[in-house]
């Protein structure tokens, strides 16, 4: 496949430069304004952004958005909005819904900031948060149970396991995205639940695609294949439902479905018939010639220099079957983010539209024709990686979280929050939901500032500054055993070019026998911490600001943690029964015998022993025989 | 050989001997002879033992000694010890064990429940009142006519549970009385004719002037004619109810003749069976889901709201006293049917709905969903003529207890489906809806609906009764199932509403009572804590109890046994001594 691809395809170089301005909603950090997704004028639109990333990765961001007017929704005439979801929403009085299915880890060090600024992703597993309308908290909880159970059935996920022990009511972290001016704010209840243990897979994708107007049959959704999606290094499926009002017009209910995935191009290009990775023949191996030991028979393989070329059909395993006829024709369905210096070919009837300044190329497709996009290998084989991709923008904050300590009795959590910016302070909300069996000691919560030069100097010399004013605000709701999780929200600020180390310790609880899941030795998943970077101008996030559309600047999730609790031997109940029975029997037997038996001298008692028993038996038999003999 | 006794040292160990061991003299001598090692040097003890009277020792040098006689106080104390152990076990242990392991079972009126299930508690009787209005007749003439018609009706009727009662109505109040099912309006005319009013439950009968029977007449052609017309009007309802009664195995109390399915011809019974399997179970609310499926991308919008308003709403309004309806609609593009054939045979129809891909999940909220699917396609349905009664038209078919499908051929590229295109599908769906709700086929619409409410109340009554019976049998069959108080409450509610329903059968409130009874019975039967009963097999119980009971129960039992044995022996010895 190294021959020039141009000979393989019949290209329609139709450079129709359409007189359209590129005011697109992209998943990139640089072009998204908070209100940007409010496009209420069209009923349905879909768009795919392809963005090659360093290290031979490819970010594909699918977004599907459809609107329905409130009147159509309340009269239950569903056209583009899925009926199954609409019924659930109205039955559970849900105003705004956010559902996330996530898998894998976003490598922020090499891939930069997250798509959609992290707004369309959740922690590993399944995450759900929703604003419900209810008169009281108890009613809101009832509706929440209805909602989770119904969604669980719709998406084939174990969402029904989001019970009160996994549900929190965040105060500072989340903001409604839609307009809720028609509802009394006192009646809006935000509930949030996470299932970190849930494994997202094909059975979740199928119902997701069913919600789309064009299903997976046409439009960009025809590229979505469970095999490729769940083979990705990182993927996130999101469903957002929000009411949106623009001006004086009637409000609409908007559903936005997004799928973001980072494909490893190398792995994705593997043909389906031959999916097992095999070592390459030596003459195909790209070698690092800079190594001193490089010679004709020694090779240090260079990773990620191959496979910087790909085509849509190759990486997604299927062709793109034209545009969805329902989608807004003014929005190009496919956009590719590569430097304008790179060549891109396409096959099929399409109109290319290029914005060189932003390094975006977009393609308008026709509904009937199949479409393919080909990124040929770079002209210079040794080209620097960063020249071949649009350089990723660094995120405003890096975060990682890990366990400290050892043993099965207590442990600790450490979160490292690093601000790479040279000038700006970063102010954010750190939100953690800890399961009730992790009993945290809030007094051990400390935030320490580590200056950024720590990487160069040896660890002993780190000047650790105890810094009290790093934590601006703590919102803590302690756990109740078997009833609710700990809820910890911190408002933190990290100075430029420095790292904050957040630590606390906790105790591990011994669970009841029936509370252990199958495979208890694996450990218990602790949900990801949710970090919401606040816009610069918001000083107090918890104060109800008049501008309800004050959206977070960026949000990210740490990885989930695996907490191992003391695990009992599960034959325990029977052991306990037998052990206590034996103890009781011993005690009882001893006491009873001492009380009841009579003690005499050894020679006064009846003779015991085998010989005596034998004799007694013989006597008995003799007596019997005698009796019989007499009778006979 | 030296004497062994002199060489054996006195032994300091204590030996345990059981109480009440029989001391037989022969036994001891045998031991002394055969086991000399066990003997000891002390002679005084043996003599003391001998003095007790158990063993008479005559040997001058005894080899084995009996223990000293026990003090009576010791014996009594031992008796008390054993007794107190037993008292603790019986008075404290057993009640605690019983209390902690017993399963709560609320008292249920099992016999009454079974009576209902077997039809002994209620004999369904539908007294239908029919008013006769004869404005042009004299009072006594009308009376005679009513009497004769009633006679004729009674002669015709073969089903005791369902009888028509005629009464003469005042002309001023045409239908103020809600209990009146049908009004017969007699008007003079040229010939004897009868027709049902399409909008009101009224039977218009015209009669020629000479048809009025005289006061003394014993029969009249007019009366017979009215009677047979009435009978015809209610024939279907009667057949349905008698079918329901026979299908539910309900029989009136013994001694009565069984007026059930026997009265029905086999083909009538078969068609009724078919109809009742098609109809959905009764529910106060139905969700109607109208779905437009198309295999391509067009049409992507339709005027369904207007079409429903125009073509279906009237029937829904008429049905509203019996059912509520909620409506939702959806459009699904790129839908591939389960069968790709151009000509659909009868077998294809059942698999046409692509259940795996089409989002036709039932609505949430408990009420059953009726699906009406319009599929844009020009497939044709081919059914051999012999069984041609299956399909209503060549475009649509009914899926029992689920809904209906209509194939709508359309030129491709039509982006919008106007409401007039939907007229045929919706009219077809309306007739399907009546079938799915179990409405009878014959008669005028008001009469069909009132008879639907009677059929439904009978159906619900029987269903609730049979649920009660199942619950009673379940409770008897599973002794380890727990019965929470809520089940007992549910059963009580069901029974009281069943009684009310039974008294008011044939009247509108019967439906309400039967509905409540059925809902309560279902709730009681599907009680959550009963459904998830803890299964704890007997082997597990043995495994749990044995380690505890074995080592504890054996010493207790042996102690009691020995004590009783000793007591019996002492009494025997005492008796002999005395």
mmCIF file with all atom_site columns, C-alpha atoms in Angstrom, chain A residues 75-79 83-84 87-88 91 146 150 210 213-215 217-218 323-326 574 577-578 581-582 584-585 588-589 591-592 595-607 615-616 619, chain B residues 13-19 21 31 35 40 45 64-65 67-68 70 78 81-82 85 289 297 300-301 305 327-334 356-357 359 361 363-365 540 544 547-548 551-552 555-556:
data_model
loop_
_atom_site.group_PDB
_atom_site.id
_atom_site.type_symbol
_atom_site.label_atom_id
_atom_site.label_alt_id
_atom_site.label_comp_id
_atom_site.label_asym_id
_atom_site.label_entity_id
_atom_site.label_seq_id
_atom_site.pdbx_PDB_ins_code
_atom_site.Cartn_x
_atom_site.Cartn_y
_atom_site.Cartn_z
_atom_site.occupancy
_atom_site.B_iso_or_equiv
_atom_site.pdbx_formal_charge
_atom_site.auth_seq_id
_atom_site.auth_comp_id
_atom_site.auth_asym_id
_atom_site.auth_atom_id
_atom_site.pdbx_PDB_model_num
ATOM 1  C CA . UNK A 1 75  ? -47.909 16.934  22.098 1.00 0.00 ? 75  UNK A CA 1
ATOM 2  C CA . UNK A 1 76  ? -45.546 13.982  21.662 1.00 0.00 ? 76  UNK A CA 1
ATOM 3  C CA . UNK A 1 77  ? -45.026 14.251  17.945 1.00 0.00 ? 77  UNK A CA 1
ATOM 4  C CA . UNK A 1 78  ? -41.506 13.073  17.505 1.00 0.00 ? 78  UNK A CA 1
ATOM 5  C CA . UNK A 1 79  ? -39.809 13.640  14.222 1.00 0.00 ? 79  UNK A CA 1
ATOM 6  C CA . UNK A 1 83  ? -39.389 9.049   20.912 1.00 0.00 ? 83  UNK A CA 1
ATOM 7  C CA . UNK A 1 84  ? -37.934 6.561   23.356 1.00 0.00 ? 84  UNK A CA 1
ATOM 8  C CA . UNK A 1 87  ? -40.921 9.688   26.720 1.00 0.00 ? 87  UNK A CA 1
ATOM 9  C CA . UNK A 1 88  ? -38.389 9.018   29.438 1.00 0.00 ? 88  UNK A CA 1
ATOM 10 C CA . UNK A 1 91  ? -42.045 10.832  32.426 1.00 0.00 ? 91  UNK A CA 1
ATOM 11 C CA . UNK A 1 146 ? -37.284 6.348   37.349 1.00 0.00 ? 146 UNK A CA 1
ATOM 12 C CA . UNK A 1 150 ? -35.524 3.829   32.116 1.00 0.00 ? 150 UNK A CA 1
ATOM 13 C CA . UNK A 1 210 ? -30.879 4.146   16.945 1.00 0.00 ? 210 UNK A CA 1
ATOM 14 C CA . UNK A 1 213 ? -32.569 10.311  12.506 1.00 0.00 ? 213 UNK A CA 1
ATOM 15 C CA . UNK A 1 214 ? -30.456 8.647   9.836  1.00 0.00 ? 214 UNK A CA 1
ATOM 16 C CA . UNK A 1 215 ? -29.541 5.719   12.117 1.00 0.00 ? 215 UNK A CA 1
ATOM 17 C CA . UNK A 1 217 ? -27.335 4.019   7.503  1.00 0.00 ? 217 UNK A CA 1
ATOM 18 C CA . UNK A 1 218 ? -26.428 7.368   6.023  1.00 0.00 ? 218 UNK A CA 1
ATOM 19 C CA . UNK A 1 323 ? -24.623 12.797  3.624  1.00 0.00 ? 323 UNK A CA 1
ATOM 20 C CA . UNK A 1 324 ? -27.723 12.324  5.707  1.00 0.00 ? 324 UNK A CA 1
ATOM 21 C CA . UNK A 1 325 ? -30.482 13.975  3.652  1.00 0.00 ? 325 UNK A CA 1
ATOM 22 C CA . UNK A 1 326 ? -32.085 15.457  6.733  1.00 0.00 ? 326 UNK A CA 1
ATOM 23 C CA . UNK A 1 574 ? -20.031 -21.933 56.998 1.00 0.00 ? 574 UNK A CA 1
ATOM 24 C CA . UNK A 1 577 ? -21.145 -21.685 61.826 1.00 0.00 ? 577 UNK A CA 1
ATOM 25 C CA . UNK A 1 578 ? -18.957 -24.713 62.286 1.00 0.00 ? 578 UNK A CA 1
ATOM 26 C CA . UNK A 1 581 ? -20.919 -24.617 66.918 1.00 0.00 ? 581 UNK A CA 1
ATOM 27 C CA . UNK A 1 582 ? -17.800 -26.461 67.936 1.00 0.00 ? 582 UNK A CA 1
ATOM 28 C CA . UNK A 1 584 ? -20.503 -23.997 71.965 1.00 0.00 ? 584 UNK A CA 1
ATOM 29 C CA . UNK A 1 585 ? -20.549 -27.763 71.866 1.00 0.00 ? 585 UNK A CA 1
ATOM 30 C CA . UNK A 1 588 ? -21.721 -27.001 76.740 1.00 0.00 ? 588 UNK A CA 1
ATOM 31 C CA . UNK A 1 589 ? -20.479 -30.578 76.798 1.00 0.00 ? 589 UNK A CA 1
ATOM 32 C CA . UNK A 1 591 ? -20.284 -27.909 81.696 1.00 0.00 ? 591 UNK A CA 1
ATOM 33 C CA . UNK A 1 592 ? -23.053 -30.393 81.248 1.00 0.00 ? 592 UNK A CA 1
ATOM 34 C CA . UNK A 1 595 ? -22.755 -31.016 86.415 1.00 0.00 ? 595 UNK A CA 1
ATOM 35 C CA . UNK A 1 596 ? -24.418 -34.272 85.560 1.00 0.00 ? 596 UNK A CA 1
ATOM 36 C CA . UNK A 1 597 ? -21.841 -37.007 85.871 1.00 0.00 ? 597 UNK A CA 1
ATOM 37 C CA . UNK A 1 598 ? -20.770 -38.647 89.065 1.00 0.00 ? 598 UNK A CA 1
ATOM 38 C CA . UNK A 1 599 ? -17.090 -39.016 89.779 1.00 0.00 ? 599 UNK A CA 1
ATOM 39 C CA . UNK A 1 600 ? -15.729 -42.165 91.413 1.00 0.00 ? 600 UNK A CA 1
ATOM 40 C CA . UNK A 1 601 ? -12.306 -43.709 91.756 1.00 0.00 ? 601 UNK A CA 1
ATOM 41 C CA . UNK A 1 602 ? -10.975 -45.397 88.678 1.00 0.00 ? 602 UNK A CA 1
ATOM 42 C CA . UNK A 1 603 ? -11.232 -48.832 90.154 1.00 0.00 ? 603 UNK A CA 1
ATOM 43 C CA . UNK A 1 604 ? -14.787 -48.187 91.176 1.00 0.00 ? 604 UNK A CA 1
ATOM 44 C CA . UNK A 1 605 ? -16.078 -47.405 87.766 1.00 0.00 ? 605 UNK A CA 1
ATOM 45 C CA . UNK A 1 606 ? -17.100 -49.828 85.076 1.00 0.00 ? 606 UNK A CA 1
ATOM 46 C CA . UNK A 1 607 ? -14.248 -51.246 83.093 1.00 0.00 ? 607 UNK A CA 1
ATOM 47 C CA . UNK A 1 615 ? -15.912 -59.563 76.773 1.00 0.00 ? 615 UNK A CA 1
ATOM 48 C CA . UNK A 1 616 ? -19.216 -57.907 77.324 1.00 0.00 ? 616 UNK A CA 1
ATOM 49 C CA . UNK A 1 619 ? -21.102 -62.557 77.305 1.00 0.00 ? 619 UNK A CA 1
ATOM 50 C CA . UNK B 2 13  ? -7.408  -42.050 88.854 1.00 0.00 ? 13  UNK B CA 1
ATOM 51 C CA . UNK B 2 14  ? -11.059 -41.355 88.846 1.00 0.00 ? 14  UNK B CA 1
ATOM 52 C CA . UNK B 2 15  ? -13.302 -43.053 86.439 1.00 0.00 ? 15  UNK B CA 1
ATOM 53 C CA . UNK B 2 16  ? -16.520 -41.759 85.140 1.00 0.00 ? 16  UNK B CA 1
ATOM 54 C CA . UNK B 2 17  ? -19.377 -44.071 85.446 1.00 0.00 ? 17  UNK B CA 1
ATOM 55 C CA . UNK B 2 18  ? -22.744 -43.471 83.981 1.00 0.00 ? 18  UNK B CA 1
ATOM 56 C CA . UNK B 2 19  ? -25.688 -43.040 86.234 1.00 0.00 ? 19  UNK B CA 1
ATOM 57 C CA . UNK B 2 21  ? -26.064 -48.446 85.039 1.00 0.00 ? 21  UNK B CA 1
ATOM 58 C CA . UNK B 2 31  ? -15.538 -59.045 85.627 1.00 0.00 ? 31  UNK B CA 1
ATOM 59 C CA . UNK B 2 35  ? -10.282 -58.898 84.624 1.00 0.00 ? 35  UNK B CA 1
ATOM 60 C CA . UNK B 2 40  ? -7.942  -52.757 94.020 1.00 0.00 ? 40  UNK B CA 1
ATOM 61 C CA . UNK B 2 45  ? -15.503 -49.967 99.809 1.00 0.00 ? 45  UNK B CA 1
ATOM 62 C CA . UNK B 2 64  ? -13.182 -55.047 91.818 1.00 0.00 ? 64  UNK B CA 1
ATOM 63 C CA . UNK B 2 65  ? -14.929 -52.510 93.928 1.00 0.00 ? 65  UNK B CA 1
ATOM 64 C CA . UNK B 2 67  ? -18.307 -47.027 93.907 1.00 0.00 ? 67  UNK B CA 1
ATOM 65 C CA . UNK B 2 68  ? -19.748 -45.816 97.167 1.00 0.00 ? 68  UNK B CA 1
ATOM 66 C CA . UNK B 2 70  ? -24.606 -41.919 96.011 1.00 0.00 ? 70  UNK B CA 1
ATOM 67 C CA . UNK B 2 78  ? -28.510 -34.101 89.200 1.00 0.00 ? 78  UNK B CA 1
ATOM 68 C CA . UNK B 2 81  ? -29.651 -29.956 86.669 1.00 0.00 ? 81  UNK B CA 1
ATOM 69 C CA . UNK B 2 82  ? -30.925 -32.029 83.804 1.00 0.00 ? 82  UNK B CA 1
ATOM 70 C CA . UNK B 2 85  ? -31.208 -27.640 81.106 1.00 0.00 ? 85  UNK B CA 1
ATOM 71 C CA . UNK B 2 289 ? -48.015 5.064   19.046 1.00 0.00 ? 289 UNK B CA 1
ATOM 72 C CA . UNK B 2 297 ? -34.911 8.967   3.576  1.00 0.00 ? 297 UNK B CA 1
ATOM 73 C CA . UNK B 2 300 ? -39.485 12.744  6.576  1.00 0.00 ? 300 UNK B CA 1
ATOM 74 C CA . UNK B 2 301 ? -42.545 14.547  7.852  1.00 0.00 ? 301 UNK B CA 1
ATOM 75 C CA . UNK B 2 305 ? -51.770 15.347  14.142 1.00 0.00 ? 305 UNK B CA 1
ATOM 76 C CA . UNK B 2 327 ? -50.973 9.472   21.607 1.00 0.00 ? 327 UNK B CA 1
ATOM 77 C CA . UNK B 2 328 ? -47.455 9.834   20.408 1.00 0.00 ? 328 UNK B CA 1
ATOM 78 C CA . UNK B 2 329 ? -46.054 9.763   16.915 1.00 0.00 ? 329 UNK B CA 1
ATOM 79 C CA . UNK B 2 330 ? -42.652 9.210   15.440 1.00 0.00 ? 330 UNK B CA 1
ATOM 80 C CA . UNK B 2 331 ? -40.892 9.021   12.101 1.00 0.00 ? 331 UNK B CA 1
ATOM 81 C CA . UNK B 2 332 ? -38.162 6.504   11.497 1.00 0.00 ? 332 UNK B CA 1
ATOM 82 C CA . UNK B 2 333 ? -36.082 6.635   8.363  1.00 0.00 ? 333 UNK B CA 1
ATOM 83 C CA . UNK B 2 334 ? -33.833 3.984   6.887  1.00 0.00 ? 334 UNK B CA 1
ATOM 84 C CA . UNK B 2 356 ? -34.412 -5.712  16.742 1.00 0.00 ? 356 UNK B CA 1
ATOM 85 C CA . UNK B 2 357 ? -33.934 -2.474  14.874 1.00 0.00 ? 357 UNK B CA 1
ATOM 86 C CA . UNK B 2 359 ? -37.576 1.519   18.040 1.00 0.00 ? 359 UNK B CA 1
ATOM 87 C CA . UNK B 2 361 ? -40.319 -0.219  22.640 1.00 0.00 ? 361 UNK B CA 1
ATOM 88 C CA . UNK B 2 363 ? -44.030 3.282   26.486 1.00 0.00 ? 363 UNK B CA 1
ATOM 89 C CA . UNK B 2 364 ? -43.046 3.650   30.076 1.00 0.00 ? 364 UNK B CA 1
ATOM 90 C CA . UNK B 2 365 ? -45.665 4.366   32.664 1.00 0.00 ? 365 UNK B CA 1
ATOM 91 C CA . UNK B 2 540 ? -28.469 -26.164 53.788 1.00 0.00 ? 540 UNK B CA 1
ATOM 92 C CA . UNK B 2 544 ? -26.290 -25.223 59.450 1.00 0.00 ? 544 UNK B CA 1
ATOM 93 C CA . UNK B 2 547 ? -22.871 -28.932 63.853 1.00 0.00 ? 547 UNK B CA 1
ATOM 94 C CA . UNK B 2 548 ? -24.796 -27.088 66.537 1.00 0.00 ? 548 UNK B CA 1
ATOM 95 C CA . UNK B 2 551 ? -22.837 -32.027 70.026 1.00 0.00 ? 551 UNK B CA 1
ATOM 96 C CA . UNK B 2 552 ? -25.468 -30.271 72.137 1.00 0.00 ? 552 UNK B CA 1
ATOM 97 C CA . UNK B 2 555 ? -25.539 -35.134 75.711 1.00 0.00 ? 555 UNK B CA 1
ATOM 98 C CA . UNK B 2 556 ? -28.872 -33.573 76.566 1.00 0.00 ? 556 UNK B CA 1
#
